[in-house]
Amino acid sequence: MLFLWLYMFYSCAGSCAGLATRGSPAPPRFAPPLPHLLQPAAGEPGEESSLEEQRAAPDSASPISTFFNGSGTKRLPQAIIIGVKKGGTRALLEFLRVHPDVRAVGAEPHFFDRNYERGLAWYRDLMPRTLEGQITMEKTPSYFVTREAPARISAMAKGTKLIVVVRDPVTRAISDYTQTLSKKPDIPSFESLTFKNRTTGLIDTSWSAIQIGIYAKHLENWLLHSPPGQLLFVSGERLISDPAGELGRVQDFLGLKRIVTDKHFYFNKTKGFPCLKKAEGSSKPHCLGKTKGRTHPDIDQEVVQRLRDFYRPFNMKFYQMTGQDFGWD
């Protein structure tokens, strides 16, 4: 009798509860906090947070968190824009982000030069989530001139594709100086920084603005760890005059379908360089910010000519090493 009574009690409790709630929607099983859902994804355009703030959730996300935070997996980059500073790396990255199969970090991680001791797990955490068939990318122009970077990238993955955007080294040096001048108006003149001794005409190769442009020297270090076919050299000048053509070469190199074409660009006469008709995730035209395309100061033409003479043999060697004539002379 006791068992029969217990059976009847629990049966009644279950059916009564069902009757009480019939016709009313069941309460939600979970309620994610709205502030979390409104946070931008790490590394997306417009986000100005530090790298520490860009660290996202672990890869082993639950189905619920994956649904709300975007599906996909965080992977180490299969391709990296490794240089060069003031060559056009930001423009190339923004152009590539239009491609649906490219996912890239917005900020420069500086992992292989400044943050290597943090480890690959920290580096991977900075990457955006990607789906099968998408490429993860990042760009840090200082890698090209960092002596340890080639070996470190090779240790991460020997097949990592490397892209170098190069530009006339004289123009690049002036652009580099212009950027520094905008932040430090009281720095010495370009002419005085160029020479160790202007009377003798000895170029100061310890000045980073000059040293970066000795491309052949830096490339020798990369070729010790990566075969030539693993590197692609993009012309910064052609990226302005023919962005679709250079993007075509880059898409081929990355094994991507040529989706980014001339229909994506228009030339902005005010800025003096091409802009996107539509940026990633937007229906509006997009040009690089005011820090790009600064007006260069007037430089003594004798100094410019001496720099051209200085760079000429290095340029010739670089042309031979890459199999490309960039036409800087």
Short mmCIF file of C-alpha atoms in Angstrom, two decimals:
data_model
loop_
_atom_site.label_atom_id
_atom_site.label_comp_id
_atom_site.label_asym_id
_atom_site.label_seq_id
_atom_site.Cartn_x
_atom_site.Cartn_y
_atom_site.Cartn_z
CA MET A 1 0.00 0.00 0.00
CA LEU A 2 2.85 2.37 0.80
CA PHE A 3 4.38 1.92 -2.65
CA LEU A 4 0.99 2.37 -4.30
CA TRP A 5 0.42 5.62 -2.36
CA LEU A 6 3.83 7.00 -3.31
CA TYR A 7 3.24 6.14 -6.97
CA MET A 8 -0.11 7.97 -6.99
CA PHE A 9 1.42 11.00 -5.20
CA TYR A 10 4.26 11.53 -7.70
CA SER A 11 2.01 10.87 -10.72
CA CYS A 12 -0.40 13.52 -9.50
CA ALA A 13 2.40 15.98 -8.81
CA GLY A 14 3.77 15.61 -12.34
CA SER A 15 0.41 15.89 -14.10
CA CYS A 16 -0.68 18.81 -11.95
CA ALA A 17 2.49 20.70 -12.74
CA GLY A 18 1.90 20.01 -16.40
CA LEU A 19 -1.66 21.32 -16.18
CA ALA A 20 -0.53 24.41 -14.34
CA THR A 21 1.91 25.38 -17.08
CA ARG A 22 -0.01 24.16 -20.12
CA GLY A 23 -0.55 26.97 -22.62
CA SER A 24 2.26 29.08 -21.17
CA PRO A 25 5.71 29.22 -22.77
CA ALA A 26 8.46 27.43 -20.89
CA PRO A 27 10.99 29.70 -19.20
CA PRO A 28 14.32 30.05 -21.01
CA ARG A 29 16.95 27.52 -19.96
CA PHE A 30 19.68 30.17 -20.07
CA ALA A 31 19.90 33.93 -20.23
CA PRO A 32 23.26 35.20 -21.42
CA PRO A 33 24.17 38.67 -20.12
CA LEU A 34 23.51 41.29 -22.77
CA PRO A 35 26.68 43.35 -22.16
CA HIS A 36 28.77 40.34 -23.10
CA LEU A 37 26.85 39.88 -26.34
CA LEU A 38 27.38 43.49 -27.33
CA GLN A 39 31.17 43.43 -27.04
CA PRO A 40 32.98 43.67 -30.42
CA ALA A 41 35.05 40.74 -31.58
CA ALA A 42 38.76 41.04 -30.89
CA GLY A 43 40.71 42.70 -33.65
CA GLU A 44 37.76 43.95 -35.62
CA PRO A 45 37.98 47.29 -37.47
CA GLY A 46 37.50 50.32 -35.29
CA GLU A 47 38.53 48.57 -32.08
CA GLU A 48 41.29 50.49 -30.35
CA SER A 49 41.79 48.19 -27.37
CA SER A 50 45.16 46.89 -26.32
CA LEU A 51 46.33 43.39 -27.20
CA GLU A 52 45.60 42.28 -23.65
CA GLU A 53 41.99 43.41 -24.05
CA GLN A 54 41.75 41.60 -27.39
CA ARG A 55 42.31 38.18 -25.86
CA ALA A 56 39.18 36.16 -26.52
CA ALA A 57 37.59 33.07 -24.98
CA PRO A 58 39.39 29.69 -25.08
CA ASP A 59 39.06 27.59 -28.21
CA SER A 60 37.03 24.91 -26.43
CA ALA A 61 33.86 27.01 -26.55
CA SER A 62 30.51 25.48 -25.69
CA PRO A 63 27.81 25.23 -28.39
CA ILE A 64 25.92 28.07 -26.66
CA SER A 65 28.91 30.44 -26.53
CA THR A 66 29.86 29.50 -30.07
CA PHE A 67 26.34 30.44 -31.20
CA PHE A 68 26.54 33.88 -29.61
CA ASN A 69 30.25 34.68 -30.18
CA GLY A 70 30.49 33.45 -33.75
CA SER A 71 31.32 29.99 -34.98
CA GLY A 72 34.76 28.84 -36.03
CA THR A 73 38.11 28.04 -34.50
CA LYS A 74 41.08 30.17 -33.54
CA ARG A 75 44.12 29.13 -35.54
CA LEU A 76 47.69 30.28 -35.82
CA PRO A 77 48.07 32.39 -39.00
CA GLN A 78 48.72 30.63 -42.28
CA ALA A 79 49.95 33.91 -43.81
CA ILE A 80 51.70 36.97 -42.36
CA ILE A 81 52.45 40.39 -43.83
CA ILE A 82 55.97 40.77 -42.43
CA GLY A 83 57.00 44.15 -43.84
CA VAL A 84 57.91 46.77 -44.53
CA LYS A 85 57.10 49.81 -42.42
CA LYS A 86 55.63 52.66 -44.53
CA GLY A 87 55.49 50.38 -47.55
CA GLY A 88 51.71 49.99 -47.78
CA THR A 89 51.06 47.10 -45.39
CA ARG A 90 47.94 48.64 -43.85
CA ALA A 91 46.42 49.25 -47.27
CA LEU A 92 47.12 45.67 -48.33
CA LEU A 93 45.58 44.25 -45.16
CA GLU A 94 42.44 46.37 -45.49
CA PHE A 95 42.06 45.41 -49.14
CA LEU A 96 42.46 41.71 -48.30
CA ARG A 97 39.89 41.85 -45.52
CA VAL A 98 37.23 42.44 -48.16
CA HIS A 99 37.75 38.83 -49.26
CA PRO A 100 35.25 36.50 -47.53
CA ASP A 101 37.91 33.83 -47.05
CA VAL A 102 40.36 36.10 -45.22
CA ARG A 103 40.13 36.79 -41.50
CA ALA A 104 42.78 39.05 -40.03
CA VAL A 105 43.76 40.70 -36.76
CA GLY A 106 43.21 44.46 -36.93
CA ALA A 107 45.99 45.46 -34.53
CA GLU A 108 49.64 44.50 -34.99
CA PRO A 109 50.39 41.65 -32.55
CA HIS A 110 54.19 42.15 -32.58
CA PHE A 111 54.48 38.56 -31.38
CA PHE A 112 57.68 37.51 -33.15
CA ASP A 113 59.58 40.66 -32.16
CA ARG A 114 58.24 41.98 -28.85
CA ASN A 115 55.93 39.38 -27.28
CA TYR A 116 57.51 36.04 -28.16
CA GLU A 117 58.01 35.06 -24.51
CA ARG A 118 54.21 35.04 -24.05
CA GLY A 119 53.98 31.84 -26.07
CA LEU A 120 52.00 30.53 -29.02
CA ALA A 121 48.83 30.04 -26.97
CA TRP A 122 48.76 33.77 -26.22
CA TYR A 123 49.39 34.53 -29.90
CA ARG A 124 46.63 32.21 -31.09
CA ASP A 125 44.20 33.80 -28.63
CA LEU A 126 44.58 37.09 -30.51
CA MET A 127 43.46 35.54 -33.79
CA PRO A 128 39.89 35.81 -35.11
CA ARG A 129 37.80 32.68 -35.42
CA THR A 130 37.82 31.12 -38.86
CA LEU A 131 35.71 28.54 -40.64
CA GLU A 132 37.02 25.70 -42.76
CA GLY A 133 38.60 27.12 -45.91
CA GLN A 134 39.26 30.58 -44.47
CA ILE A 135 42.77 31.97 -43.98
CA THR A 136 43.94 33.53 -40.73
CA MET A 137 46.31 36.48 -41.21
CA GLU A 138 48.14 39.18 -39.30
CA LYS A 139 50.53 41.97 -40.21
CA THR A 140 53.47 43.39 -38.28
CA PRO A 141 55.89 45.30 -40.57
CA SER A 142 58.77 45.26 -38.09
CA TYR A 143 59.14 41.47 -38.48
CA PHE A 144 61.09 41.97 -41.73
CA VAL A 145 63.95 43.74 -39.93
CA THR A 146 63.86 41.62 -36.75
CA ARG A 147 66.75 39.16 -36.84
CA GLU A 148 65.00 36.51 -34.72
CA ALA A 149 61.66 36.61 -36.58
CA PRO A 150 62.48 34.23 -39.50
CA ALA A 151 63.56 31.36 -37.24
CA ARG A 152 60.64 31.94 -34.88
CA ILE A 153 58.04 31.90 -37.64
CA SER A 154 59.64 28.81 -39.17
CA ALA A 155 59.50 27.08 -35.77
CA MET A 156 55.76 27.86 -35.57
CA ALA A 157 55.01 26.43 -39.04
CA LYS A 158 57.47 25.95 -41.89
CA GLY A 159 54.81 26.50 -44.53
CA THR A 160 53.63 29.93 -43.34
CA LYS A 161 53.21 32.22 -46.34
CA LEU A 162 55.06 35.51 -46.02
CA ILE A 163 54.17 38.77 -47.76
CA VAL A 164 56.52 41.76 -48.00
CA VAL A 165 55.27 45.12 -49.30
CA VAL A 166 58.28 47.09 -50.54
CA ARG A 167 58.59 50.66 -51.74
CA ASP A 168 61.32 52.89 -53.16
CA PRO A 169 63.66 52.98 -50.14
CA VAL A 170 64.32 56.72 -50.49
CA THR A 171 60.60 57.58 -50.54
CA ARG A 172 60.02 55.07 -47.75
CA ALA A 173 62.70 56.74 -45.57
CA ILE A 174 61.15 60.18 -46.10
CA SER A 175 57.71 58.80 -45.28
CA ASP A 176 59.12 57.18 -42.15
CA TYR A 177 60.66 60.50 -41.10
CA THR A 178 57.38 62.33 -41.85
CA GLN A 179 55.50 60.01 -39.51
CA THR A 180 58.01 60.58 -36.71
CA LEU A 181 57.95 64.34 -37.35
CA SER A 182 54.18 64.40 -36.87
CA LYS A 183 54.66 62.98 -33.38
CA LYS A 184 57.88 64.78 -32.46
CA PRO A 185 58.03 68.17 -34.22
CA ASP A 186 61.33 69.07 -32.56
CA ILE A 187 63.42 66.24 -34.06
CA PRO A 188 66.47 67.16 -36.20
CA SER A 189 66.09 67.65 -39.94
CA PHE A 190 65.98 64.70 -42.31
CA GLU A 191 69.24 65.88 -43.88
CA SER A 192 71.14 65.93 -40.58
CA LEU A 193 69.89 62.47 -39.59
CA THR A 194 70.82 60.96 -42.95
CA PHE A 195 74.57 61.47 -42.64
CA LYS A 196 77.17 60.53 -40.09
CA ASN A 197 79.25 63.23 -41.73
CA ARG A 198 77.62 65.34 -44.42
CA THR A 199 80.96 66.71 -45.62
CA THR A 200 82.20 63.22 -46.50
CA GLY A 201 78.73 62.05 -47.53
CA LEU A 202 78.86 58.99 -45.22
CA ILE A 203 75.31 57.67 -44.78
CA ASP A 204 74.24 56.80 -41.24
CA THR A 205 72.97 53.23 -41.65
CA SER A 206 72.30 52.98 -37.92
CA TRP A 207 69.28 55.28 -38.37
CA SER A 208 66.29 52.96 -38.70
CA ALA A 209 64.70 55.05 -41.47
CA ILE A 210 67.76 54.30 -43.62
CA GLN A 211 68.46 50.80 -42.37
CA ILE A 212 65.00 49.39 -43.13
CA GLY A 213 65.40 50.19 -46.85
CA ILE A 214 68.44 47.92 -47.29
CA TYR A 215 66.03 45.19 -48.33
CA ALA A 216 68.61 42.76 -49.71
CA LYS A 217 70.39 42.56 -46.37
CA HIS A 218 67.21 41.67 -44.48
CA LEU A 219 66.04 39.23 -47.14
CA GLU A 220 69.25 37.21 -46.80
CA ASN A 221 68.26 36.44 -43.23
CA TRP A 222 64.76 35.28 -44.27
CA LEU A 223 66.09 33.00 -47.01
CA LEU A 224 68.07 31.07 -44.41
CA HIS A 225 64.75 29.80 -43.02
CA SER A 226 62.22 30.06 -45.85
CA PRO A 227 62.51 29.05 -49.53
CA PRO A 228 61.94 31.86 -52.08
CA GLY A 229 58.57 30.44 -53.10
CA GLN A 230 57.28 31.00 -49.60
CA LEU A 231 57.66 34.78 -49.90
CA LEU A 232 55.69 37.19 -52.07
CA PHE A 233 56.96 40.71 -52.74
CA VAL A 234 54.29 43.32 -53.38
CA SER A 235 55.14 46.66 -54.97
CA GLY A 236 53.96 49.56 -52.83
CA GLU A 237 53.94 51.77 -55.93
CA ARG A 238 51.77 49.34 -57.92
CA LEU A 239 49.50 48.93 -54.91
CA ILE A 240 48.62 52.60 -55.55
CA SER A 241 48.65 52.65 -59.36
CA ASP A 242 47.07 49.21 -59.90
CA PRO A 243 45.61 47.89 -56.63
CA ALA A 244 43.49 45.23 -58.33
CA GLY A 245 46.50 43.87 -60.21
CA GLU A 246 48.61 43.54 -57.05
CA LEU A 247 45.67 42.08 -55.13
CA GLY A 248 45.27 39.51 -57.90
CA ARG A 249 48.87 38.35 -57.35
CA VAL A 250 48.34 38.19 -53.59
CA GLN A 251 45.11 36.19 -53.90
CA ASP A 252 46.85 33.73 -56.24
CA PHE A 253 49.74 33.38 -53.79
CA LEU A 254 47.34 32.65 -50.94
CA GLY A 255 45.42 30.12 -53.03
CA LEU A 256 42.27 32.23 -53.00
CA LYS A 257 39.72 32.86 -55.71
CA ARG A 258 40.18 36.31 -57.28
CA ILE A 259 37.23 38.00 -55.62
CA VAL A 260 38.81 41.39 -54.85
CA THR A 261 39.01 43.08 -58.25
CA ASP A 262 39.01 46.56 -59.79
CA LYS A 263 35.29 46.91 -59.04
CA HIS A 264 36.20 47.26 -55.35
CA PHE A 265 38.37 50.37 -55.78
CA TYR A 266 38.14 54.03 -56.65
CA PHE A 267 40.94 56.59 -56.71
CA ASN A 268 40.64 59.35 -54.12
CA LYS A 269 42.22 62.45 -55.67
CA THR A 270 42.36 64.30 -52.35
CA LYS A 271 44.35 61.59 -50.59
CA GLY A 272 46.26 60.54 -53.68
CA PHE A 273 45.70 56.80 -53.33
CA PRO A 274 43.00 54.20 -54.00
CA CYS A 275 40.18 53.57 -51.53
CA LEU A 276 37.63 50.82 -51.12
CA LYS A 277 34.14 51.38 -52.48
CA LYS A 278 32.88 49.18 -49.65
CA ALA A 279 34.84 48.19 -46.56
CA GLU A 280 34.55 44.85 -44.80
CA GLY A 281 31.12 44.61 -43.15
CA SER A 282 30.01 47.98 -44.50
CA SER A 283 28.14 49.41 -47.47
CA LYS A 284 30.04 52.72 -47.33
CA PRO A 285 33.28 53.77 -49.05
CA HIS A 286 36.40 53.43 -46.91
CA CYS A 287 39.73 55.23 -47.09
CA LEU A 288 42.68 54.81 -44.80
CA GLY A 289 42.81 57.34 -41.98
CA LYS A 290 44.43 60.75 -41.77
CA THR A 291 47.75 59.22 -40.68
CA LYS A 292 48.12 57.83 -44.21
CA GLY A 293 49.13 59.93 -47.17
CA ARG A 294 50.78 62.73 -45.18
CA THR A 295 52.44 65.48 -47.19
CA HIS A 296 56.21 64.97 -47.14
CA PRO A 297 58.50 67.86 -46.18
CA ASP A 298 60.77 69.34 -48.83
CA ILE A 299 64.09 67.51 -48.76
CA ASP A 300 67.35 68.86 -50.20
CA GLN A 301 67.61 67.23 -53.65
CA GLU A 302 71.35 66.70 -53.21
CA VAL A 303 70.58 64.56 -50.17
CA VAL A 304 67.92 62.64 -52.11
CA GLN A 305 70.42 61.94 -54.90
CA ARG A 306 73.08 60.75 -52.46
CA LEU A 307 70.56 58.38 -50.94
CA ARG A 308 69.65 57.05 -54.39
CA ASP A 309 73.33 56.40 -55.09
CA PHE A 310 73.67 54.68 -51.72
CA TYR A 311 70.69 52.37 -52.23
CA ARG A 312 71.36 51.53 -55.91
CA PRO A 313 73.65 48.50 -55.40
CA PHE A 314 71.36 47.12 -52.68
CA ASN A 315 68.36 47.58 -54.97
CA MET A 316 70.11 45.74 -57.81
CA LYS A 317 70.87 42.83 -55.50
CA PHE A 318 67.29 42.81 -54.24
CA TYR A 319 65.99 42.67 -57.82
CA GLN A 320 68.21 39.64 -58.48
CA MET A 321 67.15 37.90 -55.29
CA THR A 322 63.42 38.36 -55.93
CA GLY A 323 63.42 38.10 -59.71
CA GLN A 324 61.52 41.41 -59.89
CA ASP A 325 62.59 44.82 -61.12
CA PHE A 326 60.73 47.39 -59.02
CA GLY A 327 61.96 50.31 -61.11
CA TRP A 328 63.31 52.43 -58.29
CA ASP A 329 66.26 53.65 -60.36
#
